[in-house]
Coordinates of C-alpha atoms in Angstrom, one line a residue:
X1 CA -1.4 -27.5 22.7
X2 CA -2.6 -30.7 20.9
X3 CA -4.5 -30.8 17.7
X4 CA -7.5 -32.2 19.5
X5 CA -7.6 -29.1 21.6
X6 CA -8.2 -26.8 18.6
X7 CA -9.6 -24.3 18.1
X8 CA -8.1 -21.9 20.6
X9 CA -10.5 -20.5 23.2
X10 CA -8.9 -17.2 22.5
X11 CA -6.3 -16.9 19.6
X12 CA -4.8 -13.8 21.4
X13 CA -3.9 -10.3 20.0
X14 CA -1.4 -10.7 17.2
X15 CA 1.5 -8.3 16.6
X16 CA 0.6 -7.3 13.1
X17 CA 3.1 -4.5 12.6
X18 CA 5.0 -6.5 10.1
X19 CA 5.4 -10.0 8.7
X20 CA 8.6 -10.9 10.7
X21 CA 6.9 -9.6 13.8
X22 CA 3.9 -11.7 13.2
X23 CA 5.9 -14.7 12.7
X24 CA 7.9 -14.0 16.0
X25 CA 4.5 -13.5 17.8
X26 CA 3.3 -17.0 16.4
X27 CA 6.5 -18.7 17.5
X28 CA 6.3 -17.2 21.0
X29 CA 2.9 -18.5 21.4
X30 CA 4.0 -22.1 20.9
X31 CA 7.1 -22.4 23.0
X32 CA 5.9 -25.6 24.7
X33 CA 5.4 -27.3 21.4
X34 CA 8.8 -26.0 20.1
X35 CA 10.4 -27.3 23.1
X36 CA 9.0 -30.7 22.6
X37 CA 10.0 -30.7 19.0
X38 CA 13.4 -29.6 19.9
X39 CA 13.9 -32.3 22.4
X40 CA 12.7 -35.1 20.1
X41 CA 14.9 -33.6 17.3
X42 CA 17.9 -33.7 19.4
X43 CA 17.2 -37.3 20.3
X44 CA 16.7 -38.2 16.6
X45 CA 19.7 -36.1 15.2
X46 CA 21.9 -37.2 18.1
X47 CA 21.2 -40.8 17.4
X48 CA 22.2 -40.4 13.7
X49 CA 25.3 -38.4 14.6
X50 CA 26.3 -41.1 17.2
X51 CA 26.2 -44.0 14.9
X52 CA 29.6 -43.2 13.2
X53 CA 31.4 -43.2 16.5
X54 CA 29.9 -46.5 17.6
X55 CA 30.8 -48.0 14.2
X56 CA 34.4 -46.8 14.7
X57 CA 34.5 -48.3 18.1
X58 CA 33.2 -51.6 16.6
X59 CA 36.0 -51.6 14.1
X60 CA 38.6 -50.9 16.8
X61 CA 37.0 -54.0 18.7
X62 CA 37.3 -56.2 15.6
X63 CA 40.9 -55.0 15.0
X64 CA 41.7 -55.7 18.7
X65 CA 39.8 -59.0 18.6
X66 CA 37.8 -58.0 21.7
X67 CA 34.6 -59.8 21.7
X68 CA 33.1 -58.3 24.8
X69 CA 33.7 -54.8 23.6
X70 CA 32.2 -55.8 20.3
X71 CA 29.1 -57.1 22.0
X72 CA 28.8 -53.9 24.0
X73 CA 29.1 -51.8 20.8
X74 CA 26.4 -53.9 19.2
X75 CA 24.1 -53.1 22.0
X76 CA 24.9 -49.4 21.9
X77 CA 24.1 -49.4 18.1
X78 CA 20.8 -51.1 18.8
X79 CA 20.0 -48.6 21.4
X80 CA 20.8 -45.7 19.0
X81 CA 18.6 -47.4 16.4
X82 CA 15.7 -47.2 18.8
X83 CA 16.5 -43.6 19.6
X84 CA 16.5 -42.7 15.9
X85 CA 13.3 -44.4 15.3
X86 CA 11.4 -43.1 18.3
X87 CA 12.9 -39.6 17.8
X88 CA 12.0 -39.5 14.2
X89 CA 8.4 -40.6 14.7
X90 CA 7.8 -38.1 17.7
X91 CA 9.7 -35.4 15.9
X92 CA 7.3 -35.7 13.0
X93 CA 4.2 -35.8 15.3
X94 CA 5.3 -32.7 17.2
X95 CA 6.4 -30.8 14.1
X96 CA 3.1 -31.5 12.4
X97 CA 1.2 -30.4 15.6
X98 CA 3.2 -27.2 15.5
X99 CA 2.4 -26.7 11.9
X100 CA -1.3 -27.2 12.2
X101 CA -1.5 -25.2 15.5
X102 CA 0.0 -22.3 13.9
X103 CA -2.1 -22.5 10.8
X104 CA -5.2 -22.9 12.9
X105 CA -4.4 -20.0 15.0
X106 CA -3.9 -17.6 12.0
X107 CA -7.2 -18.9 10.5
X108 CA -9.0 -18.2 13.6
X109 CA -7.5 -14.7 13.8
X110 CA -8.6 -14.1 10.2
X111 CA -12.1 -15.4 10.9
X112 CA -12.3 -13.0 14.0
X113 CA -11.2 -10.1 11.9
X114 CA -13.7 -11.0 9.1
X115 CA -16.5 -11.1 11.7
X116 CA -15.3 -7.8 13.2
X117 CA -15.1 -5.9 9.9
X118 CA -18.0 -7.6 8.1
X119 CA -18.5 -6.2 4.6
X120 CA -16.0 -3.5 5.2
X121 CA -13.2 -6.0 4.8
X122 CA -13.7 -6.7 1.0
X123 CA -13.9 -3.0 0.5
X124 CA -10.4 -2.6 1.8
X125 CA -8.8 -5.8 0.8
X126 CA -9.7 -7.7 -2.4
X127 CA -11.8 -10.9 -1.7
X128 CA -9.3 -12.9 -3.7
X129 CA -6.5 -11.8 -1.3
X130 CA -8.5 -12.8 1.7
X131 CA -9.1 -16.2 0.2
X132 CA -5.3 -16.6 -0.6
X133 CA -4.3 -15.6 2.9
X134 CA -6.8 -18.0 4.6
X135 CA -5.7 -21.0 2.4
X136 CA -2.3 -21.0 0.9
X137 CA -0.6 -18.4 3.1
X138 CA -1.5 -20.1 6.4
X139 CA 0.2 -23.3 5.2
X140 CA 3.4 -21.4 4.5
X141 CA 3.3 -19.6 7.9
X142 CA 2.8 -22.9 9.7
X143 CA 5.7 -24.5 7.8
X144 CA 8.1 -21.8 9.0
X145 CA 6.8 -22.0 12.6
X146 CA 7.3 -25.8 12.7
X147 CA 10.7 -25.8 10.8
X148 CA 12.3 -23.6 13.6
X149 CA 12.5 -26.1 16.2
X150 CA 13.9 -28.8 13.7
X151 CA 16.5 -26.3 12.5
X152 CA 17.6 -25.6 16.1
X153 CA 17.9 -29.3 16.9
X154 CA 19.9 -29.8 13.7
X155 CA 22.2 -26.8 14.4
X156 CA 22.7 -28.0 18.1
X157 CA 23.6 -31.5 16.7
X158 CA 26.2 -30.2 14.3
X159 CA 27.8 -28.2 17.0
X160 CA 27.9 -31.2 19.4
X161 CA 29.0 -33.5 16.7
X162 CA 32.0 -31.3 15.9
X163 CA 33.0 -31.0 19.5
X164 CA 32.9 -34.6 20.1
X165 CA 34.9 -35.3 16.9
X166 CA 37.5 -32.7 18.2
X167 CA 37.9 -35.0 21.4
X168 CA 37.5 -38.3 19.5
X169 CA 40.1 -37.6 16.8
X170 CA 41.6 -34.2 17.2
X171 CA 43.8 -34.2 14.1
X172 CA 40.9 -34.8 11.7
X173 CA 38.3 -33.1 13.9
X174 CA 39.9 -29.7 13.3
X175 CA 39.3 -30.0 9.6
X176 CA 35.7 -30.9 10.2
X177 CA 35.2 -28.1 12.7
X178 CA 36.4 -25.6 10.3
X179 CA 34.6 -27.0 7.3
X180 CA 31.0 -27.4 8.8
X181 CA 30.5 -23.7 9.5
X182 CA 31.8 -23.0 6.0
X183 CA 29.2 -25.4 4.7
X184 CA 26.4 -23.9 6.7
X185 CA 27.1 -20.2 5.8
X186 CA 28.2 -20.8 2.1
X187 CA 24.7 -20.1 0.7
X188 CA 24.0 -17.1 3.0
X189 CA 25.0 -14.5 0.3
X190 CA 22.5 -16.1 -2.1
X191 CA 19.6 -16.0 0.3
X192 CA 18.6 -12.4 -0.2
X193 CA 18.3 -12.8 -3.9
X194 CA 16.4 -16.1 -3.5
X195 CA 14.1 -14.4 -1.0
X196 CA 13.4 -11.4 -3.5
X197 CA 12.5 -13.9 -6.3
X198 CA 10.2 -15.9 -3.8
X199 CA 8.5 -12.6 -2.9
X200 CA 8.0 -11.8 -6.7
X201 CA 6.6 -15.3 -7.2
X202 CA 4.3 -15.0 -4.2
X203 CA 3.0 -11.6 -5.2
X204 CA 2.2 -12.7 -8.8
X205 CA 0.6 -15.9 -7.5
X206 CA -1.6 -13.8 -5.2
X207 CA -2.7 -11.5 -8.0
X208 CA -3.6 -14.6 -10.2
X209 CA -5.6 -16.0 -7.1
X210 CA -7.4 -12.8 -6.7
X211 CA -8.1 -12.6 -10.5
X212 CA -9.5 -16.2 -10.4
X213 CA -11.6 -15.6 -7.4
X214 CA -13.1 -12.4 -8.8
X215 CA -13.8 -14.0 -12.0
X216 CA -15.6 -17.0 -10.6
X217 CA -17.6 -14.7 -8.4
X218 CA -18.8 -12.7 -11.5
X219 CA -19.0 -15.5 -13.9
X220 CA -22.8 -15.2 -14.4
X221 CA -22.4 -11.5 -15.2
X222 CA -19.4 -12.3 -17.6
X223 CA -21.4 -14.8 -19.4
X224 CA -24.2 -12.3 -19.8
X225 CA -22.0 -9.7 -21.4
X226 CA -19.8 -12.2 -23.3
X227 CA -16.7 -11.3 -21.3
X228 CA -15.5 -14.7 -20.6
X229 CA -12.8 -14.9 -23.1
X230 CA -11.5 -11.5 -22.1
X231 CA -11.0 -12.7 -18.4
X232 CA -9.8 -16.0 -19.5
X233 CA -7.1 -14.3 -21.4
X234 CA -6.2 -12.2 -18.5
X235 CA -6.0 -15.2 -16.3
X236 CA -3.7 -17.0 -18.9
X237 CA -1.4 -14.1 -18.9
X238 CA -1.4 -13.8 -15.1
X239 CA -0.7 -17.7 -14.7
X240 CA 2.2 -17.4 -17.3
X241 CA 3.8 -14.7 -15.2
X242 CA 3.4 -16.9 -12.0
X243 CA 5.2 -19.7 -14.0
X244 CA 8.0 -17.6 -15.3
X245 CA 8.4 -16.2 -11.7
X246 CA 8.4 -19.7 -10.2
X247 CA 11.1 -21.0 -12.7
X248 CA 13.2 -17.8 -12.0
X249 CA 12.9 -18.6 -8.3
X250 CA 13.6 -22.3 -8.7
X251 CA 16.8 -21.6 -10.6
X252 CA 18.2 -19.8 -7.5
X253 CA 17.0 -22.6 -5.2
X254 CA 18.6 -25.2 -7.5
X255 CA 21.8 -23.3 -7.2
X256 CA 21.7 -23.2 -3.5
X257 CA 21.0 -27.0 -3.5
X258 CA 23.8 -27.6 -5.9
X259 CA 26.3 -25.7 -3.6
X260 CA 25.1 -27.7 -0.6
X261 CA 25.9 -31.0 -2.5
X262 CA 29.1 -29.8 -4.0
X263 CA 30.8 -28.4 -0.9
X264 CA 30.0 -31.3 1.4
X265 CA 31.4 -33.7 -1.3
X266 CA 34.5 -31.5 -1.3
X267 CA 34.7 -31.8 2.4
X268 CA 34.2 -35.6 2.4
X269 CA 37.1 -35.8 -0.2
X270 CA 39.3 -33.7 2.0
X271 CA 38.6 -35.8 5.0
X272 CA 39.4 -39.1 3.3
X273 CA 42.5 -37.7 1.6
X274 CA 43.7 -36.1 4.9
X275 CA 42.7 -38.9 7.1
X276 CA 44.4 -41.5 4.8
X277 CA 47.6 -39.5 5.1
X278 CA 47.3 -39.5 8.9
X279 CA 46.7 -43.3 9.0
X280 CA 49.8 -44.0 6.8
X281 CA 51.8 -41.8 9.1
X282 CA 50.3 -43.7 12.2
X283 CA 48.9 -40.6 13.7
X284 CA 45.2 -41.9 13.2
X285 CA 43.7 -45.3 13.6
X286 CA 41.6 -46.9 10.9
X287 CA 38.5 -46.9 13.3
X288 CA 39.0 -43.2 13.9
X289 CA 39.2 -42.5 10.1
X290 CA 36.0 -44.5 9.4
X291 CA 34.3 -42.7 12.3
X292 CA 35.3 -39.3 11.1
X293 CA 34.2 -40.0 7.6
X294 CA 30.8 -41.4 8.8
X295 CA 30.4 -38.5 11.1
X296 CA 30.9 -36.1 8.3
X297 CA 28.5 -38.0 6.1
X298 CA 25.8 -38.2 8.7
X299 CA 26.2 -34.5 9.6
X300 CA 25.3 -33.6 6.1
X301 CA 21.7 -34.8 7.0
X302 CA 21.0 -32.2 9.7
X303 CA 23.0 -29.6 7.6
X304 CA 20.1 -29.9 4.9
X305 CA 17.8 -28.2 7.5
X306 CA 19.7 -25.0 7.0
X307 CA 18.5 -24.8 3.5
X308 CA 14.9 -25.7 4.5
X309 CA 14.7 -23.0 7.1
X310 CA 16.0 -20.5 4.6
X311 CA 13.2 -21.5 2.1
X312 CA 10.5 -21.6 4.8
X313 CA 11.4 -18.1 5.8
X314 CA 11.6 -17.0 2.2
X315 CA 8.2 -18.3 1.4
X316 CA 6.5 -17.4 4.7
X317 CA 7.6 -13.9 5.1
X318 CA 5.5 -12.4 2.2
X319 CA 2.5 -14.7 3.4
X320 CA 3.0 -13.4 7.0
X321 CA 3.1 -9.7 5.5
X322 CA -0.2 -10.3 3.7
X323 CA -1.8 -11.9 6.9
X324 CA -0.5 -9.0 9.0
X325 CA -2.0 -6.5 6.7
X326 CA -5.3 -8.0 6.9
X327 CA -5.1 -8.5 10.7
X328 CA -4.0 -4.8 11.2
X329 CA -7.3 -3.5 9.9
X330 CA -9.5 -1.9 12.4
X331 CA -13.3 -1.0 12.3
X332 CA -12.7 2.6 11.8
X333 CA -9.1 2.9 10.5
X334 CA -6.8 2.0 7.7
X335 CA -4.2 -0.8 8.0
X336 CA -1.4 0.3 10.4
X337 CA 1.9 1.0 8.8
X338 CA 4.9 -1.0 9.5
X339 CA 6.6 0.0 12.6
X340 CA 3.6 1.6 14.1
X341 CA 3.0 1.2 17.8
X342 CA 1.4 -2.2 18.8
X343 CA -1.8 -0.4 20.2
X344 CA -2.7 0.9 16.7
X345 CA -1.8 -2.2 14.8
X346 CA -2.7 -5.1 17.0
X347 CA -5.1 -4.2 19.7
X348 CA -8.8 -4.8 18.8
X349 CA -11.4 -2.1 19.4
X350 CA -13.2 -3.1 22.5
X351 CA -15.6 -1.4 24.8
X352 CA -14.9 -0.2 28.3
X353 CA -16.5 -2.1 31.0
X354 CA -18.3 1.0 32.1
X355 CA -20.3 1.3 28.9
X356 CA -23.5 -0.8 29.2
X357 CA -26.0 -1.7 26.5
X358 CA -28.9 1.0 26.4
X359 CA -32.3 0.1 27.8
X360 CA -34.9 -1.2 25.3
X361 CA -36.9 1.3 23.5
X362 CA -34.6 4.1 22.9
X363 CA -34.5 6.3 19.9
X364 CA -31.7 6.1 17.3
X365 CA -30.0 9.3 16.5
X366 CA -27.2 10.3 14.2
X367 CA -25.4 13.5 15.1
X368 CA -23.7 13.8 11.9
X369 CA -26.8 14.0 9.7
X370 CA -29.3 15.0 12.3
X371 CA -31.3 11.9 11.5
X372 CA -33.7 10.9 14.4
X373 CA -35.5 7.5 14.1
X374 CA -38.2 7.2 16.8
X375 CA -38.3 3.9 18.8
X376 CA -40.9 1.4 17.6
X377 CA -41.6 3.3 14.2
X378 CA -41.1 2.3 10.6
X379 CA -38.9 5.1 9.3
X380 CA -37.8 5.5 5.7
X381 CA -34.8 7.5 4.7
X382 CA -34.4 9.1 1.3
X383 CA -30.9 10.0 -0.1
X384 CA -30.3 11.3 -3.5
X385 CA -26.7 9.7 -3.4
X386 CA -26.6 5.9 -3.1
X387 CA -23.1 6.1 -1.8
X388 CA -24.3 8.4 1.0
X389 CA -27.1 5.9 1.8
X390 CA -24.5 3.1 2.1
X391 CA -22.2 5.3 4.5
X392 CA -25.4 6.2 6.6
X393 CA -26.3 2.6 6.8
X394 CA -22.9 1.8 8.2
X395 CA -22.9 4.6 10.6
X396 CA -26.4 3.6 11.9
X397 CA -24.9 0.1 12.5
X398 CA -22.2 1.4 14.8
X399 CA -19.2 0.4 12.5
X400 CA -18.5 3.1 9.9
X401 CA -15.7 2.6 7.3
X402 CA -14.0 5.8 7.9
X403 CA -12.2 6.9 11.0
X404 CA -13.2 10.4 10.3
X405 CA -16.9 9.6 9.9
X406 CA -17.9 12.0 12.7
X407 CA -19.6 11.4 16.2
X408 CA -21.0 8.0 16.9
X409 CA -24.6 7.2 16.4
X410 CA -26.6 7.0 19.7
X411 CA -29.2 4.5 20.7
X412 CA -31.1 5.4 23.7
X413 CA -28.4 8.0 24.4
X414 CA -25.6 5.5 24.3
X415 CA -22.8 5.8 21.7
X416 CA -22.8 2.5 19.6
X417 CA -19.0 2.9 19.0
X418 CA -18.4 2.6 22.5
X419 CA -20.2 -0.7 23.0
X420 CA -18.6 -4.0 22.3
X421 CA -18.9 -5.1 18.7
X422 CA -21.1 -8.1 19.5
X423 CA -23.4 -5.9 21.6
X424 CA -23.7 -3.3 19.0
X425 CA -24.6 -5.8 16.3
X426 CA -27.2 -7.5 18.6
X427 CA -28.9 -4.2 19.0
X428 CA -28.7 -2.9 15.5
X429 CA -28.7 -5.2 12.4
X430 CA -27.7 -3.7 9.0
X431 CA -28.5 -5.4 5.8
X432 CA -26.5 -3.7 3.1
X433 CA -27.4 -3.7 -0.7
X434 CA -25.5 -6.8 -1.6
X435 CA -26.3 -9.4 1.1
X436 CA -24.4 -12.8 0.8
X437 CA -26.0 -16.1 1.1
X438 CA -23.8 -19.0 2.3
X439 CA -24.2 -22.4 0.8
X440 CA -26.2 -24.9 2.8
X441 CA -29.8 -25.8 3.4
X442 CA -32.5 -23.2 3.9
X443 CA -32.9 -24.3 7.5
X444 CA -29.1 -23.6 8.0
X445 CA -29.5 -20.2 6.5
X446 CA -31.9 -19.3 9.2
X447 CA -29.8 -20.8 11.9
X448 CA -28.6 -17.4 13.1
X449 CA -28.6 -15.6 16.5
X450 CA -32.2 -14.5 17.1
X451 CA -34.6 -13.5 19.8
X452 CA -36.8 -16.4 18.8
X453 CA -40.0 -14.1 18.5
X454 CA -40.0 -14.5 14.7
X455 CA -40.5 -17.8 13.1
X456 CA -38.8 -18.5 9.8
X457 CA -42.2 -19.2 8.1
X458 CA -43.4 -15.8 9.3
X459 CA -40.3 -14.0 7.9
X460 CA -40.6 -15.9 4.7
X461 CA -44.1 -14.8 4.2
X462 CA -43.3 -11.2 5.0
X463 CA -40.6 -11.2 2.5
X464 CA -42.9 -12.8 -0.2
X465 CA -40.6 -15.8 -0.5
X466 CA -43.3 -18.4 -1.7
X467 CA -42.0 -18.6 -5.3
X468 CA -38.4 -18.9 -3.8
X469 CA -39.6 -22.0 -1.9
X470 CA -41.1 -23.6 -4.9
X471 CA -37.9 -23.0 -6.9
X472 CA -35.7 -24.6 -4.2
X473 CA -38.1 -27.7 -4.1
X474 CA -38.0 -28.1 -7.9
X475 CA -34.1 -28.0 -8.0
X476 CA -33.9 -30.3 -4.8
X477 CA -33.1 -34.0 -5.2
X478 CA -35.8 -36.6 -4.9
X479 CA -36.9 -37.3 -1.4
X480 CA -36.7 -33.6 -0.2
X481 CA -40.3 -32.6 0.6
X482 CA -39.7 -29.8 2.9
X483 CA -38.2 -26.5 1.4
X484 CA -36.3 -25.8 4.6
X485 CA -34.2 -28.9 3.7
X486 CA -33.5 -27.8 0.1
X487 CA -29.8 -26.7 -0.5
X488 CA -28.8 -23.3 -1.6
X489 CA -25.6 -23.2 -3.8
X490 CA -22.7 -20.8 -3.0
X491 CA -23.9 -17.3 -2.7
X492 CA -27.3 -18.4 -4.0
X493 CA -26.0 -18.4 -7.6
X494 CA -28.9 -20.7 -8.7
X495 CA -31.5 -18.1 -7.6
X496 CA -32.3 -14.8 -9.3
X497 CA -31.2 -11.5 -7.7
X498 CA -34.7 -10.8 -6.5
X499 CA -34.9 -14.2 -4.9
X500 CA -31.6 -13.8 -3.2
X501 CA -32.6 -10.4 -1.9
X502 CA -35.9 -11.7 -0.4
X503 CA -34.2 -14.6 1.3
X504 CA -31.7 -12.3 2.7
X505 CA -34.5 -10.0 4.0
X506 CA -36.3 -12.9 5.6
X507 CA -33.0 -13.9 7.3
X508 CA -32.7 -10.5 8.6
X509 CA -36.3 -10.5 9.9
X510 CA -35.8 -13.7 11.7
X511 CA -33.0 -12.2 13.9
X512 CA -35.5 -9.7 15.2
X513 CA -33.0 -7.1 16.4
X514 CA -34.2 -4.0 18.4
X515 CA -33.3 -1.8 15.2
X516 CA -33.2 -3.2 11.8
X517 CA -31.6 -1.1 9.1
X518 CA -32.3 -2.1 5.5
X519 CA -30.4 -0.5 2.6
X520 CA -32.5 -0.9 -0.7
X521 CA -34.1 -4.2 0.3
X522 CA -36.3 -4.5 -2.8
X523 CA -34.2 -3.1 -5.5
X524 CA -34.3 -6.3 -7.4
X525 CA -38.1 -7.1 -7.2
X526 CA -41.0 -6.0 -9.3
X527 CA -43.4 -3.2 -8.1
X528 CA -46.3 -5.5 -7.1
X529 CA -43.9 -7.7 -5.0
X530 CA -42.3 -4.7 -3.6
X531 CA -45.6 -3.3 -2.3
X532 CA -46.5 -6.6 -0.6
X533 CA -43.0 -6.8 1.0
X534 CA -43.4 -3.3 2.4
X535 CA -46.7 -4.3 3.9
X536 CA -45.5 -7.5 5.2
X537 CA -42.3 -6.0 6.8
X538 CA -44.4 -3.2 8.4
X539 CA -46.8 -5.6 10.0
X540 CA -44.1 -8.0 11.1
X541 CA -41.9 -5.3 12.6
X542 CA -44.9 -3.5 14.3
X543 CA -43.6 -2.0 17.6
X544 CA -39.9 -2.5 16.6
X545 CA -37.7 0.2 15.2
X546 CA -37.1 -0.2 11.5
X547 CA -35.1 2.0 9.1
X548 CA -35.3 1.6 5.3
X549 CA -33.0 3.5 3.0
X550 CA -34.9 3.7 -0.3
X551 CA -36.4 5.9 -2.9
X552 CA -39.2 3.8 -4.1
X553 CA -42.6 5.2 -3.6
X554 CA -44.1 1.9 -2.9
X555 CA -41.9 1.5 0.2
X556 CA -42.0 5.2 1.2
X557 CA -45.8 5.2 1.3
X558 CA -45.9 2.4 3.9
X559 CA -43.5 4.1 6.3
X560 CA -44.7 5.9 9.5
X561 CA -42.2 8.6 8.9
X562 CA -40.0 9.7 5.9
X563 CA -36.8 11.6 6.4
X564 CA -35.0 13.4 3.5
X565 CA -31.2 13.6 3.7
X566 CA -30.0 16.5 1.5
X567 CA -26.4 17.4 1.2
X568 CA -25.5 15.1 4.2
X569 CA -28.1 16.6 6.5
X570 CA -31.6 15.7 7.5
X571 CA -33.5 18.5 5.6
X572 CA -37.3 17.5 5.9
X573 CA -39.4 14.9 7.5
X574 CA -43.2 13.8 7.3
X575 CA -45.2 11.3 5.5
X576 CA -44.6 10.3 1.9
X577 CA -47.6 12.2 0.6
X578 CA -46.8 15.4 2.6
X579 CA -43.1 15.6 1.4
X580 CA -44.3 14.6 -2.2
X581 CA -46.6 17.7 -2.3
X582 CA -44.6 20.1 -0.2
X583 CA -40.9 19.6 -0.8
X584 CA -39.5 20.0 -4.3
X585 CA -36.2 18.3 -3.2
X586 CA -37.8 15.3 -2.0
X587 CA -40.1 15.2 -5.2
X588 CA -37.0 15.5 -7.3
X589 CA -35.4 12.5 -5.7
X590 CA -38.6 10.2 -5.6
X591 CA -40.2 11.0 -8.9
X592 CA -36.8 11.6 -10.9
X593 CA -38.1 15.2 -11.7
X594 CA -35.8 17.2 -13.9
X595 CA -34.9 20.8 -13.3
X596 CA -37.0 21.7 -16.3
X597 CA -40.1 20.0 -15.0
X598 CA -39.6 21.9 -11.6
X599 CA -39.6 25.1 -13.5
X600 CA -42.8 24.4 -15.3
X601 CA -44.8 24.9 -12.2
X602 CA -47.3 23.1 -10.0
X603 CA -49.9 22.6 -12.8
X604 CA -47.8 20.4 -15.0
X605 CA -46.5 18.4 -12.0
X606 CA -49.9 17.3 -10.8
X607 CA -50.5 14.6 -13.5
X608 CA -47.1 13.2 -12.6
X609 CA -48.0 13.0 -8.9
X610 CA -51.4 11.7 -9.6
X611 CA -49.7 8.9 -11.7
X612 CA -47.4 8.1 -8.8
X613 CA -50.2 7.9 -6.2
X614 CA -52.3 5.8 -8.5
X615 CA -49.5 3.3 -8.8
X616 CA -49.3 3.1 -5.1
X617 CA -52.9 2.4 -4.7
X618 CA -53.0 -0.1 -7.4
X619 CA -50.1 -1.9 -5.8
X620 CA -51.8 -1.9 -2.5

């Protein structure tokens, strides 16, 4: 896999049962790249490790006054220099490729999971945690994946170097062969403590990132209530905790680094002292001593990769754990526990090939509540509980939050949960209470999968967005004459709540799905605009199935049919005026009638009903 080949056509199904399992799955998915990096690493480290022996041969040639052998040694040193240079360059190239490839795969997996879960993701995982996983965590995961091959090359080089030294100078090679494993394993007892401290630092850093992300997202609200200093103080406290944890972790890593400087130095002193004694006794040549000393000195370079792999794993393990937690989420279930079977943790929810999309024009039916939405009609649903309305909207879209949400919603007799996620969302589009506007131009906002039957201009007109277009043009830089080319800031922060809501509604209308479900689409607009939106949506969606969950009389009066959901079940249906006059439960929800007013009788209620009807007629 080359960087130019990214993104992956299919990033695969991850093993998200735990952080280490996820790292192992990533590594297995890049065996080709790891093998290339290992080979180039062996060439580079082997060249470095071979220099001392050629230098020793050169010294022996000088002592023996053998010019031909010295010339041969010079050519060998030049060849090793080329091997070191080429190996280093290609090792860096392949290592970076492995790093970026692993990070890109994780980002693709996270993007796919985000698209699969939709708004349900941020209800299960904090938005700041998702941001932390998709930015800093993927870099740490990629670091460990690429460091594995370099570590293996370094370890093999050390083994080969010790074996060669045993044959080249057995008397001193024994000391080196015993000392090198001691150096490599000396810091092993400290690694668990260093890992725990790194975990604490990563956890505190993640919480600080979540706090910062959530604060920025709600900055306008915080300014409105004067809560900026309060949250700023909280972030200061969180950042100080991160600093303290980082210093605490750095002390342990500093100790590990110090040990890996002290012990190799002690080994070098031992080699020089013992080797000098052997030279004085005539048991070792000067060239062999120089070669042994240089070999030990150069082997300290690959030895440093033992510390790096330990650091990479310590920092990537909590990152992989966080990524696995997000990737283990399913459409209808909670995150899988560590150690769960792969099918429950890693396999995505897919439809069987036998289930086909229903024919166009079928009714939408929810067995859980008994709600029936006739095809091609504008149906309004009234729920006294806003949370119930939100859960019902998710059910109607075929992707409920709760695994125990009951039987699947049927469209044309076909269960939506049994369809592929993309097919279900093509058939039924749900716009929730808080739709998100991404940054970009208005033209890019409407660049969504659509049937093509509804033009953006028609959708904007139906959603009453004329003033929104004027506001975008006024804030646009000079030279922008078309409001479709005006830019929208992140999440539409420069627009009011009602303006954002209407743009989101227009975007939903452009897609022209077979079934459109709108959850409180006009809660942030005034009554006159609300009445015009109801009329525009009703006209634009004529002949298409539309469901609006609302309690506004202005919307309800434009609906072909109104259904009351009481205590989780469809309790009554009819037109708005029929239910207003004939059902006290419906009247209590729509007119906010109190129990005392219900007891006063029909005579005292009539003025209130007349005022509601008058308001509807005036708005029309």
